[in-house]
Coordinates of C-alpha atoms in Angstrom, one line a residue:
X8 CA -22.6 -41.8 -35.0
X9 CA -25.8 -39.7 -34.0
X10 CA -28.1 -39.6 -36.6
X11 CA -29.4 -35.7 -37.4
X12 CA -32.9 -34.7 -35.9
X13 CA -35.5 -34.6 -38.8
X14 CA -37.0 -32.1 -40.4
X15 CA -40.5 -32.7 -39.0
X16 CA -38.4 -32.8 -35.4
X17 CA -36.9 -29.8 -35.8
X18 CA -40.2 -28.1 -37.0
X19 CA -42.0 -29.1 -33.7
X20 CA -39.5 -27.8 -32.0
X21 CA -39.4 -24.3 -33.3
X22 CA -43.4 -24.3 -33.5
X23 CA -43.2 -25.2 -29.6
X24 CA -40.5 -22.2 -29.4
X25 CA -42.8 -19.9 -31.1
X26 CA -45.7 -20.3 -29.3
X27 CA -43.8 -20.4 -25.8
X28 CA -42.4 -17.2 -26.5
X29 CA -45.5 -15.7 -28.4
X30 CA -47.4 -16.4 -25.1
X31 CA -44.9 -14.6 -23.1
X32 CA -44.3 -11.9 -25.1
X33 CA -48.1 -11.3 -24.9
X34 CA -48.4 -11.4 -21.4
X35 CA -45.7 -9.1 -20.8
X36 CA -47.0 -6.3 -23.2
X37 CA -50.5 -6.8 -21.9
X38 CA -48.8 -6.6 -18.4
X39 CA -46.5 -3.5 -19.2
X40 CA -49.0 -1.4 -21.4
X41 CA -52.7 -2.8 -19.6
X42 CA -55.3 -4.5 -21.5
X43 CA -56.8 -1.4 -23.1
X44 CA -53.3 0.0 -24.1
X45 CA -52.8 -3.2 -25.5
X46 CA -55.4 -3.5 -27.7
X47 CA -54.7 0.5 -29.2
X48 CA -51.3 -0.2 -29.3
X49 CA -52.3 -3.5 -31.5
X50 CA -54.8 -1.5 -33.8
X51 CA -52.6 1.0 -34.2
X52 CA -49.5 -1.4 -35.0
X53 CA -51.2 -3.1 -37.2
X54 CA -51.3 -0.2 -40.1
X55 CA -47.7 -0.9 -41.4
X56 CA -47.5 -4.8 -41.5
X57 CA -49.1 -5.3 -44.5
X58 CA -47.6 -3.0 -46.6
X59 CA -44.4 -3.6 -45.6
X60 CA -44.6 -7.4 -46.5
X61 CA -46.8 -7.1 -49.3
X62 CA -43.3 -4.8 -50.2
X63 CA -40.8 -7.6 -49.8
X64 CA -43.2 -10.0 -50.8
X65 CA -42.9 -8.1 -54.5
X66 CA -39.4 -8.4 -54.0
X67 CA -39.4 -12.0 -53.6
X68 CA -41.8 -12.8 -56.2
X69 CA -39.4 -13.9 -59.0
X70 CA -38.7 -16.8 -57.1
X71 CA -40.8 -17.4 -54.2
X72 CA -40.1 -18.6 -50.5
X73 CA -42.6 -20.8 -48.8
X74 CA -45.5 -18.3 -47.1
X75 CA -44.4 -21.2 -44.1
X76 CA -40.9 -19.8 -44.4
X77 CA -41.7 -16.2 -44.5
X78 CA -44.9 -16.5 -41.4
X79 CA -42.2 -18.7 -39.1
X80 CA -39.7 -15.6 -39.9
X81 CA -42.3 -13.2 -39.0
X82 CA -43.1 -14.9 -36.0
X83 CA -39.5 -15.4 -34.5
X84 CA -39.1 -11.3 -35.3
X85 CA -42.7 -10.6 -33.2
X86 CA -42.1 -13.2 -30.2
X87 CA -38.7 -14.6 -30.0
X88 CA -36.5 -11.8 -30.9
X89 CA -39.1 -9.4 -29.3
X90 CA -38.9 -11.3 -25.7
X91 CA -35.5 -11.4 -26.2
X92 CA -34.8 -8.0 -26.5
X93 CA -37.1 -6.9 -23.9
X94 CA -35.9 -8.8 -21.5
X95 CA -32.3 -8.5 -21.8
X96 CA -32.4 -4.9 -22.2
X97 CA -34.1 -4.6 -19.4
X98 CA -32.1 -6.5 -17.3
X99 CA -28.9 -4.3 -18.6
X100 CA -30.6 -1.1 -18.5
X101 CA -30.9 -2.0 -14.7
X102 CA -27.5 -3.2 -14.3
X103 CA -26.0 -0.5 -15.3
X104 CA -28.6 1.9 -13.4
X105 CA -27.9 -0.2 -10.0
X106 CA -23.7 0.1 -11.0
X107 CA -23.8 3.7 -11.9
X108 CA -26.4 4.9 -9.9
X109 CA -27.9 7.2 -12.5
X110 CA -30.9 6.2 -14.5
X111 CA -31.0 8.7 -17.0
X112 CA -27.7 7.4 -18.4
X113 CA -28.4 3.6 -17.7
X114 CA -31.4 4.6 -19.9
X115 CA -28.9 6.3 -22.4
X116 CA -26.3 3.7 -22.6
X117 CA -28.4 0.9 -22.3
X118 CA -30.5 2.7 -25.9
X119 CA -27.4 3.6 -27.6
X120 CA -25.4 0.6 -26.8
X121 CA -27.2 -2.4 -25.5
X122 CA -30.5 -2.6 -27.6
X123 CA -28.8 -2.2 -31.0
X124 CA -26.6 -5.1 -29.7
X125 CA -29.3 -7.0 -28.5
X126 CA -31.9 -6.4 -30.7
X127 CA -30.4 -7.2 -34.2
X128 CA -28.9 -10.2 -33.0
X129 CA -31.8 -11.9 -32.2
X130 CA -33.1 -11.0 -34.9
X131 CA -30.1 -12.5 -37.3
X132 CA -30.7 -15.5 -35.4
X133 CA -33.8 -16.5 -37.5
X134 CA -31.5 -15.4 -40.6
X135 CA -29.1 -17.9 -39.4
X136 CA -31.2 -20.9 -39.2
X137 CA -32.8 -20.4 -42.2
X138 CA -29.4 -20.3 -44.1
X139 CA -28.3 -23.1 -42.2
X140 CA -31.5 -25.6 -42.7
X141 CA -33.6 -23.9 -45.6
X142 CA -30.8 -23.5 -47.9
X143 CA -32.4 -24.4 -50.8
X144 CA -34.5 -21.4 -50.1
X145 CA -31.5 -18.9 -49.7
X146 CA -30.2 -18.6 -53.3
X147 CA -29.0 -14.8 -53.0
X148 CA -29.3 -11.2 -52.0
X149 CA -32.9 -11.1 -52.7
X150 CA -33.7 -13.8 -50.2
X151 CA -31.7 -12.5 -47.5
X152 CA -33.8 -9.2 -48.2
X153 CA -37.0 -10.7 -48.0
X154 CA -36.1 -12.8 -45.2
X155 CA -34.7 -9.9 -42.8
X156 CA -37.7 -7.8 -44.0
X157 CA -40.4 -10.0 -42.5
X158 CA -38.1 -10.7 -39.5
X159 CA -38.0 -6.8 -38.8
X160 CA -41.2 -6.2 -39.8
X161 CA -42.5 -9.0 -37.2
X162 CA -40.2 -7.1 -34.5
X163 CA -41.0 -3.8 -35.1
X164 CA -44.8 -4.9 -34.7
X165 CA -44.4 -5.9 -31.0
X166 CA -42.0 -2.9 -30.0
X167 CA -44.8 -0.8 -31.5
X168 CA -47.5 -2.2 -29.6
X169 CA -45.4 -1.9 -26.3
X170 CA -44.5 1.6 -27.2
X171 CA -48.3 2.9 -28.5
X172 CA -50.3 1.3 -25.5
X173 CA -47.9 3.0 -22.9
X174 CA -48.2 6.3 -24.8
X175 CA -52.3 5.9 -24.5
X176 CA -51.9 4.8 -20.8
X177 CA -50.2 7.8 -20.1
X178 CA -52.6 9.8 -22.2
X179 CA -55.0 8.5 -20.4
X180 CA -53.2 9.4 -17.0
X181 CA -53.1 12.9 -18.5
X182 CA -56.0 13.6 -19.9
X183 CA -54.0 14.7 -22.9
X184 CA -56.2 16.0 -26.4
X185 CA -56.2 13.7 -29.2
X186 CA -53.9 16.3 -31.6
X187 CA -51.5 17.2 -28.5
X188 CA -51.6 13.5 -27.2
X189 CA -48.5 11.1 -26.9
X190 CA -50.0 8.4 -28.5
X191 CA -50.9 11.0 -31.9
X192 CA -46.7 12.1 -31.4
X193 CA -45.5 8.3 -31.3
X194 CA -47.8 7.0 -33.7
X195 CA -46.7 9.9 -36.7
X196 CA -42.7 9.0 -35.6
X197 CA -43.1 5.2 -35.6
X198 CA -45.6 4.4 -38.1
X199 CA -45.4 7.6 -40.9
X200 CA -42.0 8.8 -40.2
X201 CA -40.3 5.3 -40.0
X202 CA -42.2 2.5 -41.0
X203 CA -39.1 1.0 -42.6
X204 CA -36.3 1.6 -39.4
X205 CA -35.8 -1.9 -38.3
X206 CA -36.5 -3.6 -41.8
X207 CA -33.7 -1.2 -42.7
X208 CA -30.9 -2.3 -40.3
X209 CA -32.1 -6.1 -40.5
X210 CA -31.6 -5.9 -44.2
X211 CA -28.2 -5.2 -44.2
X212 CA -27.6 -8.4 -42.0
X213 CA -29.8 -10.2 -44.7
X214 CA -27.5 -9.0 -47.8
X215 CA -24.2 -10.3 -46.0
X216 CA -26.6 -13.7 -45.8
X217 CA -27.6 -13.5 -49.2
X218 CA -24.6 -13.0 -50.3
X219 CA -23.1 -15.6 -48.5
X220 CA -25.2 -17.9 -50.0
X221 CA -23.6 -17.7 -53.6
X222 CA -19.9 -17.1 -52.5
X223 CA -17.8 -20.2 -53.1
X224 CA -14.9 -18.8 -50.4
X225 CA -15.4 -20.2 -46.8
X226 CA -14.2 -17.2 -45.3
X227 CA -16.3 -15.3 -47.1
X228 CA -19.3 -17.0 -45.8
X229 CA -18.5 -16.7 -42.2
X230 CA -17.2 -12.7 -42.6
X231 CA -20.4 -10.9 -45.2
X232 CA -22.9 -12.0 -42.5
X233 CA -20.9 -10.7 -39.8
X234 CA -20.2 -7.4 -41.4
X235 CA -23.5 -7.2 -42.3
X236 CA -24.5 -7.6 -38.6
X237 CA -22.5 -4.8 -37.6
X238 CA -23.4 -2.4 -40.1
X239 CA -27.0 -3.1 -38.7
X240 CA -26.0 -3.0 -34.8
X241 CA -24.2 0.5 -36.1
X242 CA -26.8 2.1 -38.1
X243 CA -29.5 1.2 -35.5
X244 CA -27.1 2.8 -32.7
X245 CA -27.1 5.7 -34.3
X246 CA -30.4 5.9 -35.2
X247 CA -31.4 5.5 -31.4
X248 CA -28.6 8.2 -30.5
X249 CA -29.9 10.9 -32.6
X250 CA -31.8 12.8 -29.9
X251 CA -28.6 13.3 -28.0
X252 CA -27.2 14.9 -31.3
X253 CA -28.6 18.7 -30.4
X254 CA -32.2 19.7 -30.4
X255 CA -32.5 18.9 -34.1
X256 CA -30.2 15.7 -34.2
X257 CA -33.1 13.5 -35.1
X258 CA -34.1 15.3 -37.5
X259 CA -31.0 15.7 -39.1
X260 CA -30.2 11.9 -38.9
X261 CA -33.6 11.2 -40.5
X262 CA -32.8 13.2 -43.5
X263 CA -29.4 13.0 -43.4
X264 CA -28.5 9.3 -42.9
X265 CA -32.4 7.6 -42.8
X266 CA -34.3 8.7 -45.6
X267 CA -30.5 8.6 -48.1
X268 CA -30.3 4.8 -47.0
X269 CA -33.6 3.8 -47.6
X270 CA -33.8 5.0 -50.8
X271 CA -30.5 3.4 -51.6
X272 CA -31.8 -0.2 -50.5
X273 CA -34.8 0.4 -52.8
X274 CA -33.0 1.1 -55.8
X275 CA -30.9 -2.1 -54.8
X276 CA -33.7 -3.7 -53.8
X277 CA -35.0 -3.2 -57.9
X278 CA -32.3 -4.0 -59.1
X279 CA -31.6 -7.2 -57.5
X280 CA -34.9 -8.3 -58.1
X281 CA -34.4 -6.9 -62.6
X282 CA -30.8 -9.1 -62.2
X283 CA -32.6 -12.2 -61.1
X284 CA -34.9 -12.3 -63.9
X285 CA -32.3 -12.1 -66.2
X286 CA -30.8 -14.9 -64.7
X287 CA -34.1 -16.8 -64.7
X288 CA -34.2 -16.1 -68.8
X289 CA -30.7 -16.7 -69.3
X290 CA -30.3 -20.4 -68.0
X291 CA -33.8 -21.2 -68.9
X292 CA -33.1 -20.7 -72.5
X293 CA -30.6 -23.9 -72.2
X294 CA -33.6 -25.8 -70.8
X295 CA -35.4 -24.7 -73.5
X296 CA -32.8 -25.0 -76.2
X297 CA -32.7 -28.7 -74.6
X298 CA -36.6 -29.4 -74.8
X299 CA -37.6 -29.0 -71.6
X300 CA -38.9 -26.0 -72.1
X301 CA -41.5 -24.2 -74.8
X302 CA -39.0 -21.4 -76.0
X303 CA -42.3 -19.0 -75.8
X304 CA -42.2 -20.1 -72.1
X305 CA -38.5 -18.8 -71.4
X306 CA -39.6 -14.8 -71.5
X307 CA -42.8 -15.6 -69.9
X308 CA -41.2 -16.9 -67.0
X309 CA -38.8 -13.8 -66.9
X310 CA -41.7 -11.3 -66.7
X311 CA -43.7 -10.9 -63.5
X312 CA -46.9 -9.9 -65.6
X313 CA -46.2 -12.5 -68.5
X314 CA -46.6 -15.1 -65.3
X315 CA -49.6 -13.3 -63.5
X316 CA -51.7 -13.1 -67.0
X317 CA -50.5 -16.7 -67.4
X318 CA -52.2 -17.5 -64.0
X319 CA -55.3 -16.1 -64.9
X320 CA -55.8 -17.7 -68.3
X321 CA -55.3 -20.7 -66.1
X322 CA -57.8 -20.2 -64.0
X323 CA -60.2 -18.8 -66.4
X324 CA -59.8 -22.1 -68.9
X325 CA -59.0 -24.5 -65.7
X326 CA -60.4 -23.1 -62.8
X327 CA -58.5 -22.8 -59.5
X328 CA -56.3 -25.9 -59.5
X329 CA -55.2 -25.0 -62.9
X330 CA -54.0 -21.7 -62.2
X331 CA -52.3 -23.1 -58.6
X332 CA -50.4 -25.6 -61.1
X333 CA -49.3 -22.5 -63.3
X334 CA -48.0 -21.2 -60.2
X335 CA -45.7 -23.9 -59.2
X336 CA -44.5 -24.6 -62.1
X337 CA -43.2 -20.4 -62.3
X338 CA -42.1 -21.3 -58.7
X339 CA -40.1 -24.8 -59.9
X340 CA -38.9 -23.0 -63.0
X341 CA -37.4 -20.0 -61.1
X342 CA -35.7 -22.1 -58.3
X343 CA -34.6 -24.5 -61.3
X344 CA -33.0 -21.3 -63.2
X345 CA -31.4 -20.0 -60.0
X346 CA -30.3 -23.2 -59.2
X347 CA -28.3 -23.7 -62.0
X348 CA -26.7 -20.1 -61.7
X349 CA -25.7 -20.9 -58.0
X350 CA -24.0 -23.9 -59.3
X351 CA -21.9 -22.7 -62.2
X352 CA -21.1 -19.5 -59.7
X353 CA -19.9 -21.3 -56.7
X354 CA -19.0 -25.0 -58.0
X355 CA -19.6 -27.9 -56.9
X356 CA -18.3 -26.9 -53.1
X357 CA -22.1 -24.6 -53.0
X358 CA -24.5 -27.6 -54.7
X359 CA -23.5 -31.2 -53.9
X360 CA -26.4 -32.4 -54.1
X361 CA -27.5 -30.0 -57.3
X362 CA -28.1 -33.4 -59.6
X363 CA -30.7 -34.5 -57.4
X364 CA -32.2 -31.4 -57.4
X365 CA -32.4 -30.3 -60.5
X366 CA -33.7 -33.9 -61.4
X367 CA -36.3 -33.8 -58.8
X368 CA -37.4 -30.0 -60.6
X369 CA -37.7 -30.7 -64.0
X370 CA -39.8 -34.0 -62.7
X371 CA -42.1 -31.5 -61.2
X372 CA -41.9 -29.3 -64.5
X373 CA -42.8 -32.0 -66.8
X374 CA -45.6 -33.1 -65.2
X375 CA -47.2 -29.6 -64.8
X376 CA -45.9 -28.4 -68.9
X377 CA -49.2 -29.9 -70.4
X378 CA -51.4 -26.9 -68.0
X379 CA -48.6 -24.5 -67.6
X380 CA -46.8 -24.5 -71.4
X381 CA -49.8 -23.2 -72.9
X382 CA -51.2 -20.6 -70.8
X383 CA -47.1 -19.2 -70.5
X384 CA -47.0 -19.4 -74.6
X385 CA -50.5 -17.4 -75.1
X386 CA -49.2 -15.0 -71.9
X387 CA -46.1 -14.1 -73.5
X388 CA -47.2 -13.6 -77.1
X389 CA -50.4 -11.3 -75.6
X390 CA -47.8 -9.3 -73.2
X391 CA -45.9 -8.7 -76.9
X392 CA -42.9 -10.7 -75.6
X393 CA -42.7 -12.7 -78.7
X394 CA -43.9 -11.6 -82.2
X395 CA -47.8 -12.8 -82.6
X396 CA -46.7 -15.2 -85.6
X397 CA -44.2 -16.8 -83.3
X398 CA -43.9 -20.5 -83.7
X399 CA -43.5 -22.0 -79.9
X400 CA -42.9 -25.4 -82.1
X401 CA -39.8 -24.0 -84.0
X402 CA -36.4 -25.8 -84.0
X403 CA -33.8 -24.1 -81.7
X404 CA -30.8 -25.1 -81.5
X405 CA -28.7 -28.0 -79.5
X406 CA -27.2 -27.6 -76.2
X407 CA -24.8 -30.1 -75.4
X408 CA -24.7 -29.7 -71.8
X409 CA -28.4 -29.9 -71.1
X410 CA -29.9 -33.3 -71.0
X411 CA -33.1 -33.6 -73.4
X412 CA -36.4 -35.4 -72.1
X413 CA -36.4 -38.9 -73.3
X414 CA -40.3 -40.3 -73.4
X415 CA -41.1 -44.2 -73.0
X416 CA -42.3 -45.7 -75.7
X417 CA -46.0 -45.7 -76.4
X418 CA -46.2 -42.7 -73.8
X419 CA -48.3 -39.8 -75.6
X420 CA -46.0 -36.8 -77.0
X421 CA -44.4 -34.5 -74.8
X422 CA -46.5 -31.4 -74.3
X423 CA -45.5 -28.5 -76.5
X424 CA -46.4 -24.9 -75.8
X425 CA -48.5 -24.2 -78.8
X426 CA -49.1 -25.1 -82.2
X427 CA -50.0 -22.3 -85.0
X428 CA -52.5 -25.3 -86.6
X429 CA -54.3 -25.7 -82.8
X430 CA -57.4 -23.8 -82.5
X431 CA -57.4 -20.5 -81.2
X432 CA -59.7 -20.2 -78.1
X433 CA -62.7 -17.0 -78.4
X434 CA -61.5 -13.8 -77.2
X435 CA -61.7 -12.5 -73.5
X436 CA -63.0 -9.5 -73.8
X437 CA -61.1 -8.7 -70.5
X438 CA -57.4 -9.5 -71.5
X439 CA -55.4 -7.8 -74.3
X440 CA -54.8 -10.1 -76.7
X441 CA -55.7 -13.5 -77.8
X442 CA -52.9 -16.2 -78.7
X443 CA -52.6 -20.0 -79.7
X444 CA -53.9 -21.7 -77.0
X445 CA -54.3 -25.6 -77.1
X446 CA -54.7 -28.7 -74.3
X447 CA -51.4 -32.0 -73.5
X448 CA -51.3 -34.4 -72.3
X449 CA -48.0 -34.7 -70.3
X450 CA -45.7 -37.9 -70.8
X451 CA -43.1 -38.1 -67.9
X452 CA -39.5 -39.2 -69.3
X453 CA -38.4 -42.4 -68.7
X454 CA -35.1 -40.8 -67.0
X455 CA -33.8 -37.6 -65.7
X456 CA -29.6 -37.1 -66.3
X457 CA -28.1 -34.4 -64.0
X458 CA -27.0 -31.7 -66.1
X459 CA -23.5 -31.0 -66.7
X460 CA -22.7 -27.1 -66.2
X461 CA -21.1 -25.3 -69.1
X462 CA -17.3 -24.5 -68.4
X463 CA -16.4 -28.2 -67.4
X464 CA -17.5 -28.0 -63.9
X465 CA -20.0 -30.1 -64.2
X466 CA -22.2 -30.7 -61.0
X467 CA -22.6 -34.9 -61.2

């Protein structure tokens, strides 16, 4: 039996993809636009990028991808999928032109019905090898939204290079005024008037991925990303065959169809990203409930500013490494919450291996709870997400399905949150409010049980 290529293997190999294809692809714009259109076209293309991820980024933030994961999806969108697309629609467009012997409707077809084709297909490609190897990393809709956005926004950053530079070559050919210029007229359609156009069709291939990731049904794992795929090749299609709709058709598809969907996938884009939160808060609290959690720490970690004030009391009582080990443990704690709401969704079919991993995360969280307990405790009671005379040390109550942190003997005491007796530090004159705030030592536990999911299907 062949053993499976490694994960630093198969890493090489798509680094040596990316750059293979990044060369090319920049060759061939530089080639098809010239080397001054190229550089206005990359200027110019520029302008939307970081928006658009800083956008998904936000979206993503409850429980954060790897920048790794999100940079190598960003680079298959701008050179694989990019080279992809131009070369095979090229090569159809002059098929078609060479079978038909009419250009203008090789051009037509090969817009209408090749590119779509094409085009969001190689894009879904990264989608699909980041559900199949980075799994871990794909734990719902929100992922496959973030990871289609910086796919498309990667793509759409090449196209609009090519595009810009040959509208300023031909500017240039012209003579053409900056205000009645080509370049002026693609620049307001492609980078004011539809930023968002690819990110929006990709998306919708990254919510049948997403939620794929958390259905338990084989068939529905192979059909939501397929229908999400053609709902993308379909809404691109049309969006490229609105100028044959009538001397208005683009306009009407913009308002009509455009502008109706995009604000649709940002109120779902919201709301995915208020539903994961609560999940975060609602399997936490059993972690909590269990010990392995401060219970000030659960609604901390369920609020995006609760975590960033958290980060910066860190940094401001730690320095820098303190505040980058508040940060993974928010990170561990999120992927530990959504984890466990994967598991008790899709069974033990979805996480086989969701002992080891959720022993190998609360490792990482109890090593990190002496810097990170505190500064989450003091962050939620100043954010007014706990009453100021709450008692991180309080008694909860027992959860029976949670294992509780065991600590070897003579080890010093598990780190707790805050006490109400520990010294409260001075003011910051810059923050809010001031809150318990005292230093732990962290004791690792001698063991770590896999949990056993409430229900009975328990995950061993």
């Amino acid at each position: 039996m062949r053993a499976r290529p490694s994960g630093t293997i198969r890493t090489c190999v798509l680094l040596a993809l990316l750059a293979a294809t990044g060369i090319a692809i920049l060759e061939l714009v530089r080639e098809q636009t010239g080397t001054s259109g190229f550089f206005v076209g990359l200027g110019l293309a520029l302008l939307p990028v970081a928006p658009l991820m800083a956008a998904f980024r936000w979206l993503g933030r409850a429980a954060p991808a790897p920048w790794s994961q999100l940079l190598f999806c960003f680079g298959w969108g701008a050179c694989t999928a990019a080279l992809i697309a131009i070369l095979a629609n090229n090569f159809a467009t002059e098929w078609i032109a060479a079978a038909t012997a009419d250009a203008s409707a090789a051009d037509h077809l090969g817009s209408v019905a090749i590119a779509p084709v094409v085009e969001e297909s190689a894009k879904a490609a990264a989608l699909l090898l980041v559900f199949a190897f980075r799994r871990r990393h794909f734990t719902g809709p929100a992922d496959g939204f973030v990871v289609a956005g910086f796919t498309a926004t990667g793509f759409a950053f090449t196209e609009n290079i090519l595009y810009l530079g040959n509208a300023f070559v031909e500017d240039l050919a012209e003579d053409s005024g900056a205000l009645e210029s080509v370049t002026a007229a693609t620049f307001f359609v492609r980078i004011v008037l539809s930023p968002f156009a690819h990110p929006l069709f990709t998306v919708l291939t990254g919510l049948g991925f997403g939620v794929a990731a958390v259905s338990a049904r084989r068939s529905r794992r192979i059909f939501l990303p397929l229908l999400g795929l053609a709902l993308a090749m379909g809404m691109h299609a049309l969006w490229n065959g609105s100028s044959q709709f009538g001397e208005h058709g683009f306009y009407v598809v913009y308002a009509c169809v455009m502008v109706p969907a995009f604000g649709l996938l940002v109120w779902l884009a919201v709301r995915i990203r208020r539903d994961r939160l609560r999940a975060v808060a609602r399997e936490l609290s059993l972690y909590a409930a269990a010990g392995w959690l401060g219970p000030a720490e659960v609604p901390a970690l369920a609020s995006m500013p609760a975590r960033s004030l958290a980060r910066a009391l860190a940094r401001r009582s730690g320095g820098r490494a303190a505040g980058r080990t508040v940060a993974r443990y928010e990170a561990d704690a999120a992927a530990l919450a959504l984890l466990r709401n994967r598991a008790r969704r899709g069974g033990p079919v979805r996480e086989r291996d969701f002992a080891g991993r959720e022993r190998e995360l609360l490792h990482r969280l109890w090593q990190g709870r002496a810097t990170a307990g505190p500064a989450l405790a003091r962050a939620a009671v100043m954010e007014e997400l706990v009453p100021p005379w709450f008692d991180p040390l309080a008694p909860v109550g027992a959860w029976a399905d949670v294992p509780r942190p065991r600590r070897v003997a003579g080890a010093p005491p598990a780190p707790a949150a805050a006490s109400a007796s520990a010294p409260a530090a001075a003011p910051d004159p810059g923050l809010r409010r001031s809150g318990p705030w005292s230093s732990a030592t962290p004791a690792g536990p001698s063991s770590i049980r896999p949990c056993v999911l409430p229900g009975g299907d328990g995950v061993r």
